[in-house]
Amino acid sequence: MTERYRSVPHATMAASYCQGTIRGTDPASFNSEDAASRLRKAMKGLGTDEHQIIRVLTEHNNAQRQEIKDKFKTCFGRDLIEDLKSELAGHFESLCLYLLMPARYFDAFCLKNAMKRLGTKESHLIDILVSRSNMEIQDIKTVYKELFKSDLEDDIKSEVSGDFQRVLVGLVQGGRSEEQAVDDEAAKADMREVYNGGEGLLFSTDEDVFNKVLVTRSIPHLRKVFELYKEYASKDIEGAIIGEMSGDTQKAFLAIVHYVKDPLKFFAKCLFDSMDGAGTDDERLMQLVVSHSEVDLQDVSEVYQKEYKATLVEHIKKDTSGDYRKLLLQLTQGGGTNGVKESS
């Protein structure tokens, strides 16, 4: 059962409790030395036992994988990451390595990865920055600075511009209100300000108003603002954003709205979009599966099936292949101790 929705007020959905697909080995029976030995055996000598690597990685949660990684070096004087790099390739290698990164390290890595290639992966940035708590954002910035010797905010400013840049910079501050009580009069005032900054203007849109309200207000407050907006205006808030904005700015504001309204539905759409159309965005798919496997992936999968009339497993089978697909399926269905067999 996830701690994110339970312990982070702005992500809470009406007392719903979510659970991931990877829960790890029972602490009473967890043996990091045994797991490290299994990995060493899987990579020693001629050939590689990919099946065993998949089992070990999916039988254990992230905290246990960190212990296994340390024990591997202690027992064998070898670096597990380097051994996996020498034995594996392609998306399967990347996914294995991602599973061995601590959570906020992985977030920082994904943000950097989204900006370091030719052409920034805007959706990858949005997925993370829209959905992390204030505390998680602060931790990400600290880890990012340690890993890459640069500030996350500065790197974002160097890669994107305009109103989209301002949305991301606002999110990177990690300053969203976490107040759970809703002041109806304050919500009405924000609703009118958003309306007057968008539909209420004849020739332009005041993106600053949208930015201030959508980036800084608490989740319960925003839900009330959106409810009031629909009653007051000719469109709902999504329709207003679509009508008033375009490009990445529109995508970012819509992502905030969708996340606020229903986080599980938001993540299901992100997963669907990663596999929709021509070609799979494998980096985005891996980013989402790894990030949510211990948090809420079981619940996201259930919403996915309702929304898209097919299971997440079915779409992964269709859009991926080989050991990469097997590992993704184990993560999606539940690995090792959850009793789910590998799917081919």
mmCIF file of N, CA, C and O in Angstrom, residues 60 180 275 310:
data_model
loop_
_atom_site.group_PDB
_atom_site.id
_atom_site.type_symbol
_atom_site.label_atom_id
_atom_site.label_comp_id
_atom_site.label_asym_id
_atom_site.label_seq_id
_atom_site.Cartn_x
_atom_site.Cartn_y
_atom_site.Cartn_z
ATOM 1 N N HIS A 60 12.093 -8.206 -5.155
ATOM 2 C CA HIS A 60 12.517 -7.284 -4.101
ATOM 3 C C HIS A 60 12.085 -5.858 -4.416
ATOM 4 O O HIS A 60 12.024 -5.460 -5.581
ATOM 5 N N GLN A 180 -5.602 21.457 3.717
ATOM 6 C CA GLN A 180 -6.692 20.576 3.319
ATOM 7 C C GLN A 180 -8.070 21.221 3.424
ATOM 8 O O GLN A 180 -8.997 20.831 2.725
ATOM 9 N N MET A 275 2.514 4.608 -25.369
ATOM 10 C CA MET A 275 2.459 3.506 -26.336
ATOM 11 C C MET A 275 1.534 3.792 -27.511
ATOM 12 O O MET A 275 1.424 2.980 -28.434
ATOM 13 N N ALA A 310 -8.831 -2.156 -22.737
ATOM 14 C CA ALA A 310 -7.780 -3.177 -22.881
ATOM 15 C C ALA A 310 -6.912 -3.061 -21.654
ATOM 16 O O ALA A 310 -6.856 -2.008 -21.015
#
